[in-house]
Coordinates of C-alpha atoms and ligand atoms in Angstrom, one line a residue:
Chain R
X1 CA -41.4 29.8 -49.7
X2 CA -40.4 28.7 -45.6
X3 CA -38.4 31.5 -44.5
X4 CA -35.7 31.0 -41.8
X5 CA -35.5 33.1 -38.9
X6 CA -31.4 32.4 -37.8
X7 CA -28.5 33.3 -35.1
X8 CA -25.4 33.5 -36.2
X9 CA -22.2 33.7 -34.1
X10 CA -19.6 34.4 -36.8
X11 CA -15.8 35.1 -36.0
X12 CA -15.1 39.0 -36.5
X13 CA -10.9 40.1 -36.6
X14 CA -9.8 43.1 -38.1
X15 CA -6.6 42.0 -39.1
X16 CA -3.9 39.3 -38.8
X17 CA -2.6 40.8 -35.6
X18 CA -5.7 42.0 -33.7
X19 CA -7.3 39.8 -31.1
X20 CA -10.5 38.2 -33.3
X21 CA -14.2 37.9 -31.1
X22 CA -17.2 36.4 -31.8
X23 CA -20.0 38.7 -32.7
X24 CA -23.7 37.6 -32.2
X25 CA -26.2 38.6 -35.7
X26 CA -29.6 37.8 -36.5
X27 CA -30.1 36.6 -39.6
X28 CA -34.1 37.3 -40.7
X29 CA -36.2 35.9 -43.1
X30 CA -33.7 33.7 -44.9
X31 CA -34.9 31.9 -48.0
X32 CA -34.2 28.0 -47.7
X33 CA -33.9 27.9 -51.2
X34 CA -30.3 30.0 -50.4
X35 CA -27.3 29.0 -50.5
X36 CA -25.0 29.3 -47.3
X37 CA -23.1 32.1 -49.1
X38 CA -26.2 34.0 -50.4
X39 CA -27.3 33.9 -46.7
X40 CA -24.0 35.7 -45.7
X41 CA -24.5 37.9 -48.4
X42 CA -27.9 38.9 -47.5
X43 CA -26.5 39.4 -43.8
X44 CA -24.4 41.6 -45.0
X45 CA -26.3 43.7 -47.2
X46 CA -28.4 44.5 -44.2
X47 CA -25.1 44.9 -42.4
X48 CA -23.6 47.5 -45.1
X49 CA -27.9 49.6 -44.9
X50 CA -27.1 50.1 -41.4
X51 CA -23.6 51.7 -41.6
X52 CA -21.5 48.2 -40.1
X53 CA -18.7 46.3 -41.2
X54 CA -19.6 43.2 -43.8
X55 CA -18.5 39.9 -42.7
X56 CA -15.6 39.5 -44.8
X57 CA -15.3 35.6 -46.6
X58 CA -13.4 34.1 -49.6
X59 CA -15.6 32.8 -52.7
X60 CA -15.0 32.6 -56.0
X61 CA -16.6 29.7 -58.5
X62 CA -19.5 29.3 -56.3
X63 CA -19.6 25.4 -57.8
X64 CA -17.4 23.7 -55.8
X65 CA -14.7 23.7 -57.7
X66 CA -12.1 26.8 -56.9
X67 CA -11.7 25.5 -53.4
X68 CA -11.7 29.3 -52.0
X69 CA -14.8 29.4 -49.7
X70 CA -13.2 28.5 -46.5
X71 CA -14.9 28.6 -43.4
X72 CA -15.9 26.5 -40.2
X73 CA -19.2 26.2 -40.1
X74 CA -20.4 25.2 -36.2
X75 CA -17.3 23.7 -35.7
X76 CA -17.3 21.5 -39.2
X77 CA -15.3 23.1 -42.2
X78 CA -17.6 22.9 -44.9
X79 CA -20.6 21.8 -42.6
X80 CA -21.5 18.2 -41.8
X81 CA -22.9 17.6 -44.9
X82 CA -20.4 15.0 -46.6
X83 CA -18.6 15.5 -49.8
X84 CA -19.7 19.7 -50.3
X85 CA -18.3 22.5 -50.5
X86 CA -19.4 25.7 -48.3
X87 CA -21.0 27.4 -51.5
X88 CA -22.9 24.1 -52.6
X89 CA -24.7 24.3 -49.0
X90 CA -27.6 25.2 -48.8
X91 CA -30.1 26.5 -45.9
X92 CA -32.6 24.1 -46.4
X93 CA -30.4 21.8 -44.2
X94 CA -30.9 24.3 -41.2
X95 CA -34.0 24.7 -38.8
X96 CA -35.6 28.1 -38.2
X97 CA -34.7 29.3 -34.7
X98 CA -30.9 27.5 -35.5
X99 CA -27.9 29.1 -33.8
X100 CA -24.7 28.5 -36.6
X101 CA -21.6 29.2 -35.5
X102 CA -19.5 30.3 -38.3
X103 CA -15.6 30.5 -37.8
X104 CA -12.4 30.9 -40.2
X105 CA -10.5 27.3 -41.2
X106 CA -8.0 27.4 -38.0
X107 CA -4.0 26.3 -38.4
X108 CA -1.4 28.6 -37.6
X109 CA -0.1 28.0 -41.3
X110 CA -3.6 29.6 -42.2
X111 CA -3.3 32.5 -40.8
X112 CA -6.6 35.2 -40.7
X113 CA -6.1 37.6 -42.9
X114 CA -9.4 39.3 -41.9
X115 CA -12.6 37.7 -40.3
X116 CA -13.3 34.2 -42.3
X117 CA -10.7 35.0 -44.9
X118 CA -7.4 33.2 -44.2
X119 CA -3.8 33.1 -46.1
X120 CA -3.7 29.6 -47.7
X121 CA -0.3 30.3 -49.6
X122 CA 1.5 28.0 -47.6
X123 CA -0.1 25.3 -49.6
X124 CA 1.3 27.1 -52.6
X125 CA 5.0 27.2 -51.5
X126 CA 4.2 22.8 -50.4
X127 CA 3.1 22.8 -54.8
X128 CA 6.7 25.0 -56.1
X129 CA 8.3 22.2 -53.5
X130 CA 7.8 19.3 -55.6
X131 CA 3.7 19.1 -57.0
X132 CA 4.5 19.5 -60.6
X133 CA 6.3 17.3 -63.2
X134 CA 8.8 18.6 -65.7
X135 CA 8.2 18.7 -69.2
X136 CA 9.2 20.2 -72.7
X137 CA 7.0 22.9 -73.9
X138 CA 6.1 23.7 -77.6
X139 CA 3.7 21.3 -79.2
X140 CA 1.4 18.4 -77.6
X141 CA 2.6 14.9 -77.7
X142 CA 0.6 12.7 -78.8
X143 CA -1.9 11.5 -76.7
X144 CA -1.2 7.7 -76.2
X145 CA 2.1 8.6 -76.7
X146 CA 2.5 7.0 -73.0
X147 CA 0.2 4.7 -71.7
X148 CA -0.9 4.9 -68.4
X149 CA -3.1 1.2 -67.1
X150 CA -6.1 1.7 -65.9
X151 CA -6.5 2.1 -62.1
X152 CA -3.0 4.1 -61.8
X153 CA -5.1 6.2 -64.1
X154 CA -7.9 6.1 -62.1
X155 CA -6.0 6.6 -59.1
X156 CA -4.5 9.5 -60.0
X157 CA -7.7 10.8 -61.2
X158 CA -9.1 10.5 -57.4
X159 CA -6.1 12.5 -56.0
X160 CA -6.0 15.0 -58.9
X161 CA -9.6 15.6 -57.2
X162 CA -8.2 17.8 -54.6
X163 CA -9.1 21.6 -55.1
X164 CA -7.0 22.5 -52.5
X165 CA -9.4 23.9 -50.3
X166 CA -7.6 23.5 -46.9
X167 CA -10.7 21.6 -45.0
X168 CA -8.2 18.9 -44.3
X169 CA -6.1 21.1 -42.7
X170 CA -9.1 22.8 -40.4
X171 CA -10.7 19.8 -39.3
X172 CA -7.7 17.8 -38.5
X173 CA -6.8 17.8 -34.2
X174 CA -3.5 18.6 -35.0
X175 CA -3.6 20.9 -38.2
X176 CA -1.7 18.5 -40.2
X177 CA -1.7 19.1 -44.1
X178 CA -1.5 15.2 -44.8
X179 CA -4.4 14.5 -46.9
X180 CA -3.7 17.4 -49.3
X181 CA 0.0 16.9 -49.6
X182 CA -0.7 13.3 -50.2
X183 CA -3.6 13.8 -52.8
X184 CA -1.4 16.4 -54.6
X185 CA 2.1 13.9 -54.5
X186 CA -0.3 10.6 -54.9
X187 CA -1.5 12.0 -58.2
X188 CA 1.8 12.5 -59.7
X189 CA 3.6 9.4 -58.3
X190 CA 0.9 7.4 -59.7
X191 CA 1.5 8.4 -63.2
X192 CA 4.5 7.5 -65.4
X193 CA 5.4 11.1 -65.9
X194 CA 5.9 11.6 -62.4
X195 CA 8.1 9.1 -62.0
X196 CA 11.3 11.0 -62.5
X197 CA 10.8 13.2 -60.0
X198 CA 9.2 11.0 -57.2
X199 CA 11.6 10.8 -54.5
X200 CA 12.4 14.7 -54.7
X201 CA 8.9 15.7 -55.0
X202 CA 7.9 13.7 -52.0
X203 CA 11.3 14.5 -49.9
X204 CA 11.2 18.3 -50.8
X205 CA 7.2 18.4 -50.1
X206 CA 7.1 16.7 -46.6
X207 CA 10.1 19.5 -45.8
X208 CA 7.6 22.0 -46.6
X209 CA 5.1 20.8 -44.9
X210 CA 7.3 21.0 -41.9
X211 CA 8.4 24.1 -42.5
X212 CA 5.4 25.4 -42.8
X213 CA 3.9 24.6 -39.3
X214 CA 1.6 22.2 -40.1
X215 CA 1.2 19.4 -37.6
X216 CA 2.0 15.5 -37.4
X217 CA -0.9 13.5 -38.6
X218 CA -2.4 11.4 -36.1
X219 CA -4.0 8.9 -38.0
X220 CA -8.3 10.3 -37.2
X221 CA -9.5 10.6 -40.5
X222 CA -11.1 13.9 -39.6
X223 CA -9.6 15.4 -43.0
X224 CA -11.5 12.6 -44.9
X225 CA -15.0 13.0 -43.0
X226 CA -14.8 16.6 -44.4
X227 CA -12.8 16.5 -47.6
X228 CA -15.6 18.2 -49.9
X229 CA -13.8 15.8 -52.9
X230 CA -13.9 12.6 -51.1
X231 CA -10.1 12.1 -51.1
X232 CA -8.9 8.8 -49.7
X233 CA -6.7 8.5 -46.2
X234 CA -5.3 5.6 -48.2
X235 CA -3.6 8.6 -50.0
X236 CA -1.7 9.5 -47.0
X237 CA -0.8 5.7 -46.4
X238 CA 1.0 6.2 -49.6
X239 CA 2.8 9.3 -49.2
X240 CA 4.1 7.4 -45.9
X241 CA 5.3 4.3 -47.9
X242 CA 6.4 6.8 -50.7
X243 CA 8.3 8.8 -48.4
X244 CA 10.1 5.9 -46.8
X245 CA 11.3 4.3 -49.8
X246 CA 12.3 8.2 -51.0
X247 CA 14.3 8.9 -47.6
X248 CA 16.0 5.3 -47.9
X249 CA 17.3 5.6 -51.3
X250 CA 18.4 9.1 -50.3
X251 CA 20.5 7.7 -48.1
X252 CA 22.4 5.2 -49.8
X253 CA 22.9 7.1 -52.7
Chain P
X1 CA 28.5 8.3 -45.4
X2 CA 28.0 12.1 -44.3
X3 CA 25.5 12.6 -46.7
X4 CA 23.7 9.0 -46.0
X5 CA 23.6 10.6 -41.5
X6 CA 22.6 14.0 -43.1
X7 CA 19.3 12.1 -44.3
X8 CA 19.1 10.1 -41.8
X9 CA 18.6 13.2 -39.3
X10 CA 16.8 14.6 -41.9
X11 CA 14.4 11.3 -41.4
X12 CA 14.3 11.8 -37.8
X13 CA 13.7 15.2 -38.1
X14 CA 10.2 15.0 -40.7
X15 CA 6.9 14.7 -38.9
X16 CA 6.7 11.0 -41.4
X17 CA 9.9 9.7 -40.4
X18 CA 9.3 10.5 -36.7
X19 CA 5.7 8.9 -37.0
X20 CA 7.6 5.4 -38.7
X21 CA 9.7 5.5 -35.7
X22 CA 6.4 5.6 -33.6
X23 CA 4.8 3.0 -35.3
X24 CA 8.0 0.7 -35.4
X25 CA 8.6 0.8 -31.9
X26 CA 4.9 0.9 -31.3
X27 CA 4.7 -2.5 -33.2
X28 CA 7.7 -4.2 -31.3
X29 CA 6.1 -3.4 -28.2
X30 CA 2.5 -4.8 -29.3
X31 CA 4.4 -7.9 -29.9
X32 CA 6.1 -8.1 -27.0
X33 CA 2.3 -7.9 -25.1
X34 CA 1.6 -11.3 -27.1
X35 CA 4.5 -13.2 -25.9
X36 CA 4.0 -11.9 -21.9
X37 CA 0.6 -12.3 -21.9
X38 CA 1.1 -16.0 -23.4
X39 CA 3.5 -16.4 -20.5
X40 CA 2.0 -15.0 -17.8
X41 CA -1.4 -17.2 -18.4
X42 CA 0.9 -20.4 -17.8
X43 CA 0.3 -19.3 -14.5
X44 CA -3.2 -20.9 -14.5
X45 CA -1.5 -24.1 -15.2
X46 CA -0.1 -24.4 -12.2
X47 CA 3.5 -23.0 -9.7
X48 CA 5.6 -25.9 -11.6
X49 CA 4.9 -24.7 -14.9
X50 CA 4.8 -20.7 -14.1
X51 CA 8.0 -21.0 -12.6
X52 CA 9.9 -23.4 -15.2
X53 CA 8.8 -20.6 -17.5
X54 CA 10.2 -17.7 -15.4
X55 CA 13.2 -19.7 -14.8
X56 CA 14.0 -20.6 -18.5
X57 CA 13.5 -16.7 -19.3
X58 CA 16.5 -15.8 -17.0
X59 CA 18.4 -18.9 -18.2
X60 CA 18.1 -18.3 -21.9
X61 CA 21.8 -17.6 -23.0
X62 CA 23.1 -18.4 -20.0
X63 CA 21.4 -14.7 -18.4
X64 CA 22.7 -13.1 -21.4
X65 CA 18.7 -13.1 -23.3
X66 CA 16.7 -11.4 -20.5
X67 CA 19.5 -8.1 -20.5
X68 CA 19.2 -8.5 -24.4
X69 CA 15.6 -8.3 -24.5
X70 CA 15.2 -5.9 -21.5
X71 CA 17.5 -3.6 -22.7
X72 CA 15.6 -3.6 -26.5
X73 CA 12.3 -3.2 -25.3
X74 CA 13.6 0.1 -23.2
X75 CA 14.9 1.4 -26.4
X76 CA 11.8 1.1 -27.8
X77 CA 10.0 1.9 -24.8
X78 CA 12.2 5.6 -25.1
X79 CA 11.9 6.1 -28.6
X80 CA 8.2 5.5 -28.3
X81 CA 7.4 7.7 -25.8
X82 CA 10.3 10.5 -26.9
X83 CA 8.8 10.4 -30.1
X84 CA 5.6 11.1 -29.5
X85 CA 5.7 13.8 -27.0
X86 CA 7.8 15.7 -29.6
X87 CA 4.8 15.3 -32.2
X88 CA 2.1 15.8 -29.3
X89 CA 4.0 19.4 -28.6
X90 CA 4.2 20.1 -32.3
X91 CA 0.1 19.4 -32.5
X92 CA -0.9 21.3 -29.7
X93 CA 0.7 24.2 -30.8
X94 CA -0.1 23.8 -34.6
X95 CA -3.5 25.4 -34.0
X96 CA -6.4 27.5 -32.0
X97 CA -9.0 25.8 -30.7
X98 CA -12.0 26.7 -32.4
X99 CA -14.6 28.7 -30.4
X100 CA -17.4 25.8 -31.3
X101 CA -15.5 22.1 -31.3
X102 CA -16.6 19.2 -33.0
X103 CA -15.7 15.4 -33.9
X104 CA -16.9 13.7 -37.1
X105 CA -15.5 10.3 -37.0
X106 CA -12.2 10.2 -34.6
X107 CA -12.9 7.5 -32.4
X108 CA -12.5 8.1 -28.7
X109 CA -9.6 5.9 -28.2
X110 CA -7.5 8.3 -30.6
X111 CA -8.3 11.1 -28.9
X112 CA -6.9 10.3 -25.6
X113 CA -3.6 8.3 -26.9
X114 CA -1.6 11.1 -24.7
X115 CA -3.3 10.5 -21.8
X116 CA -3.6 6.5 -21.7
X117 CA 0.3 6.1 -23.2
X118 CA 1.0 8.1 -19.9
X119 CA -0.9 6.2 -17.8
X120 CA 0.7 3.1 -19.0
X121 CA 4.6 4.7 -18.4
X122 CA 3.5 5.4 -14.8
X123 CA 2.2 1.9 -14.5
X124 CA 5.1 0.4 -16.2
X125 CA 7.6 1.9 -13.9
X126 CA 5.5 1.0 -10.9
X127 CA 5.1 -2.5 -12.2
X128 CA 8.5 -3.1 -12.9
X129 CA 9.4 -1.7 -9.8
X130 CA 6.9 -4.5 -7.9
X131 CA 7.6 -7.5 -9.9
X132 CA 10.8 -6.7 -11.5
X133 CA 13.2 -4.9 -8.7
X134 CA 10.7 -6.3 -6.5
X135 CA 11.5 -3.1 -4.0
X136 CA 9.6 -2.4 -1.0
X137 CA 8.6 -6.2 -0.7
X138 CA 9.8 -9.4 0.5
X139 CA 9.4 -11.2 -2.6
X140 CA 12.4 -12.3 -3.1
X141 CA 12.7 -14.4 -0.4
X142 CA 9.8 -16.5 -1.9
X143 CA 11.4 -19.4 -2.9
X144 CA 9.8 -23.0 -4.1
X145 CA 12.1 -26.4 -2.9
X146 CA 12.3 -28.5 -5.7
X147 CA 12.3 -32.4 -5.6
X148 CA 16.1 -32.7 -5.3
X149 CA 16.0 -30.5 -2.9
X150 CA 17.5 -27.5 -4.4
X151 CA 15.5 -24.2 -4.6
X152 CA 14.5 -21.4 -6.9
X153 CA 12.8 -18.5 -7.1
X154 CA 8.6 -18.6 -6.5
X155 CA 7.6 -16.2 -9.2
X156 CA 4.3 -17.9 -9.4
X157 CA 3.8 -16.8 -5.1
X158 CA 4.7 -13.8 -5.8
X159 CA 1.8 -12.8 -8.7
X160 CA -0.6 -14.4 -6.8
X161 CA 0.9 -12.6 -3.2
X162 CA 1.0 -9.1 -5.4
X163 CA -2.4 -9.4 -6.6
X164 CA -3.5 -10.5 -3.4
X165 CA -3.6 -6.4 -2.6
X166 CA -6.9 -4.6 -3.6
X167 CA -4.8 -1.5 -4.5
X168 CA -2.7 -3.0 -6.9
X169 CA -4.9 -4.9 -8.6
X170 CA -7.1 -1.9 -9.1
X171 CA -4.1 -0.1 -10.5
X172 CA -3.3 -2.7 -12.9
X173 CA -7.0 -3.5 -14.3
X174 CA -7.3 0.3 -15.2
X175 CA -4.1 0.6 -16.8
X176 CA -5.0 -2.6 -18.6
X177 CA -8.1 -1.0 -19.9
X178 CA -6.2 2.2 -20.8
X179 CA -3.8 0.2 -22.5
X180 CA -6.7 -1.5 -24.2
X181 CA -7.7 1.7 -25.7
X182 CA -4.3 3.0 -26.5
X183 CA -4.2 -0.6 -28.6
X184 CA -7.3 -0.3 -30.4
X185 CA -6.0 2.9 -32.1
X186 CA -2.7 2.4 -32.1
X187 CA -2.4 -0.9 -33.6
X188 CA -4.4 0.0 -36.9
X189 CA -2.3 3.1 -36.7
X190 CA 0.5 0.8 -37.5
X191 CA -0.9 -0.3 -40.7
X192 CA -1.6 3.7 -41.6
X193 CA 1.6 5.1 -40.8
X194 CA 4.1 2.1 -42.3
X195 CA 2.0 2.3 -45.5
X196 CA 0.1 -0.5 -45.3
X197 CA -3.6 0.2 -44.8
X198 CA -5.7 0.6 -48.2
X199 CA -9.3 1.3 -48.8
X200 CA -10.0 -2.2 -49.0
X201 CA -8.0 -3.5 -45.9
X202 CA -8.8 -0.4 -43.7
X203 CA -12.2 -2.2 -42.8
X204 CA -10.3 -5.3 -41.6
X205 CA -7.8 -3.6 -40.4
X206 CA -9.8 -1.9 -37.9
X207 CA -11.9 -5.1 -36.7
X208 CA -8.0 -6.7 -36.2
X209 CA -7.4 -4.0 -34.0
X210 CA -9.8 -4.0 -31.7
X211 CA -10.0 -7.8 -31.6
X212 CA -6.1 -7.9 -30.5
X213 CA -6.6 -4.7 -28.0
X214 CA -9.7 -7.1 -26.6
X215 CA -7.8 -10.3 -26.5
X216 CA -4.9 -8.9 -24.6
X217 CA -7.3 -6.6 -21.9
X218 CA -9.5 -9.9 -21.1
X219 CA -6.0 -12.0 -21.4
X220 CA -4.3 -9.9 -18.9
X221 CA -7.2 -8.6 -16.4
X222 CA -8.1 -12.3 -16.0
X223 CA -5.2 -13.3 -13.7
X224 CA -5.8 -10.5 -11.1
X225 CA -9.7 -10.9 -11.7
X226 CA -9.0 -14.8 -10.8
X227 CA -6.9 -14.1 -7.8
X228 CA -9.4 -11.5 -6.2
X229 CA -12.8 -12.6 -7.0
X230 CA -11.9 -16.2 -7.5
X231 CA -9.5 -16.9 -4.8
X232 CA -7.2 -18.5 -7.0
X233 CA -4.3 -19.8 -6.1
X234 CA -4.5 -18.5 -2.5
X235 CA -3.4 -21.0 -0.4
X236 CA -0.3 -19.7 -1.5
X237 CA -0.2 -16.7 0.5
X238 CA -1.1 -17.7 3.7
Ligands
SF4_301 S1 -7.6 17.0 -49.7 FE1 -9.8 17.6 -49.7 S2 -10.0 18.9 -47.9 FE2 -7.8 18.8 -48.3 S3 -7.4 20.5 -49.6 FE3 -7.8 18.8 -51.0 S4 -10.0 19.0 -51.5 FE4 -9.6 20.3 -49.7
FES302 S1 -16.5 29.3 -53.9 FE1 -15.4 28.0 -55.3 S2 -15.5 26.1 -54.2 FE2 -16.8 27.3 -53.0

């Protein structure tokens, strides 16, 4: 099997207040048949044999489907491969004698937590502000009870996509959460249960988007080119349109 | 009514409702482009019709429609530019710069909207400062005798007299192509931010873009292109 023979400059902080660096490793005899986060983790084995710190990362699933392995990877979150995850990458995609710069997903609403790991519970607080429907508990309603046509259903399906990863966020100029935001309110607002509580959800999200730090989309589609679920920018078009019509009736009523 | 100004602030306040106001005043100025372009190129049709045209444009509610329209497109003009240094500031500081930077798919043009709006201001006051206040020049006194023997202003001498200068028409052909770029983004950005750009029309929406940013560079470059390379109209200034 073609071993790779790698440099890594990876992003080293000891905490959210210290100063972070970038540390230069070698990374030998890499199998290509590895995935990106088998490669850290062989790294870092050697790392722990010779006495140093680990690289510290988020992971989880390892499928592409938790959304928790966040990282930057030469200046792409996710890599430049389109539509994967950082655990679904694999090193086959890389040359031997490749330099791969590895740093954390960067927004001040993201802030490191240590090395590549970073606090993504602003997202979180953007969800309890309006990304849920309400409904009775206790037993299952039927399910035809309300039907839902076709493409709003397929629509909603697309948004409902979103794993919340934060890639958006890191690849966008200006740090702007629109593409999640919009994916999460875009899959409720398309549905009839969400109807109830569309202008609030989209009002009280946007506010906590704000709030949060994020900045102001400037229309790039850099959160698309590296969304690892494909999510539309029409979805952001949208929450635009969504939010205007929510803000007018807001202020006649 | 309290409540209906509460959300109205609260509008003004959101990075959405602060991008609509971009994108509204954005989309009266495009507009306005159209129309001057379309009456500025009635200069290649000669001083009698330039000069009707400038004429009826000061005449239009008997004076009352120039201060009307001057005085909207500043508002817009303001709110524009207000608007988006606020978000500008917000961006910058939303972020680190990452130690290794890279661009997938933002086009060039989007990149540098700061940069060419701000060109355009500076060239807008300077313009308006030649052709409109007309300071620093003598154009004022250009005036054209009509057949009755009456007079009015030349506007048409004066283009051709301003662009007679190297320097100026320098100035304006790379503000032009600034403002060519700032169009070809900004225009589709329209579409994006008011809510109007799907997965299906973003394709044309792009192509309409840059076909109106083109169409108004070539439309307005040609008249100082004409005047220098061309000569035209040069009789005038002698
Ligand atoms: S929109 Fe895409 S990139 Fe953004 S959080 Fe959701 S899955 Fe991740
Ligand atoms: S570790 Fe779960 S998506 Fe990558």
């Amino acid at each position: 099997m073609p071993l790779l023979n790698l440099t890594l400059k990876v992003w080293r902080q000891e905490n959210a207040k210290s100063e972070g660096r970038i540390e230069t490793y070698e990374a030998k005899e890499i199998p290509t048949s590895a995935s990106f986060l088998e490669m850290i983790d062989i790294v870092n084995e050697r790392l722990i044999q010779d006495g140093e710190e680990p690289i510290h990362f988020d992971h989880d699933c390892r499928e592409g489907i938790c959304g928790m392995c966040s990282m930057t990877i030469n200046g792409v979150p996710h890599s430049k491969e389109r539509g994967i995850t950082t655990c679904q990458l694999h090193m086959r995609k890389f040359s031997d004698g490749e330099t791969i710069w590895i740093e954390p997903f960067r927004a001040n609403a993201f802030p490191v937590v240590k090395d590549l790991v970073v606090n993504r519970s602003s997202f979180d607080r953007i969800i309890a502000a309006g990304g849920y429907i309400s409904v009775r508990t206790g037993s299952a309603p039927d399910a035809h009870a309300i039907q839902i046509p076709k493409p709003d259903a397929d629509a909603a399906f697309d948004a409902a996509a979103c794993i919340g990863c934060g890639a958006c966020v890191a690849a966008c100029k200006n740090a702007s959460a629109m593409l999640f935001v919009s994916a999460k309110a875009s899959h409720l607002n398309h549905l009839p249960q969400g109807q109830a509580e569309k202008d609030q959800r989209v009002l009280g999200m946007v506010r906590q988007m704000d709030e949060e730090g994020f900045g102001n989309c400037t229309n790039q589609f850099e959160c698309e080119a590296v969304c690892p679920k494909e999510i539309s920018a029409s979805h952001i078009a949208k929450l635009n349109r969504d939010y205007l019509a929510a803000s007018a009736r807001d202020s006649v009523s | 009514m309290n409540a209906s100004l509460c959300s109205m602030c609260a509008f003004a306040k959101s990075s959405i409702g602060r991008k609509i106001i971009v994108a509204v005043t954005g989309l009266a100025l495009v507009l306005f482009l159209a129309g001057h372009l379309t009456g500025n190129l009635l200069i290649f049709a000669g001083r009698d019709a330039f000069n009707d045209y400038a004429q009826f444009l000061h005449e239009v509610f008997h004076g009352a429609g120039v201060w009307i329209a001057r005085i909207g497109l500043l508002a817009c003009f303001v709110a524009h530019v207000w608007f988006t240094i606020l978000l500008t500031r917000e961006n910058k500081t939303a972020r680190k710069k990452y130690a290794h930077q890279a661009t997938v798919q933002a086009p060039k043009s989007s990149l540098i909207m700061i940069w060419s709006g701000l060109t355009i201001l500076a060239f807008i006051i300077f313009h308006l400062l030649h052709f409109t206040v007309k300071a620093g020049t003598d154009y004022a006194s250009f005036m054209q005798v009509m057949p009755d023997g009456s007079e009015r202003h030349d506007a048409w001498k004066m283009v051709i007299v301003g662009f007679s200068n190297p320097l100026v028409a320098i100035f304006y052909i790379i503000a032009m192509t600034l403002l060519c770029s700032h169009l070809s983004h900004g225009v589709a950005s329209i579409f994006q931010t008011l809510g109007l750009r799907s997965k299906k029309t973003a394709g044309p929406i792009n192509v309409l873009s840059r076909i109106y940013a083109i169409v108004i560079y070539l439309g307005f470059i040609s008249i100082p292109l004409a005047i220098l390379l061309f000569g035209f109209g040069c009789e005038a200034c002698k």
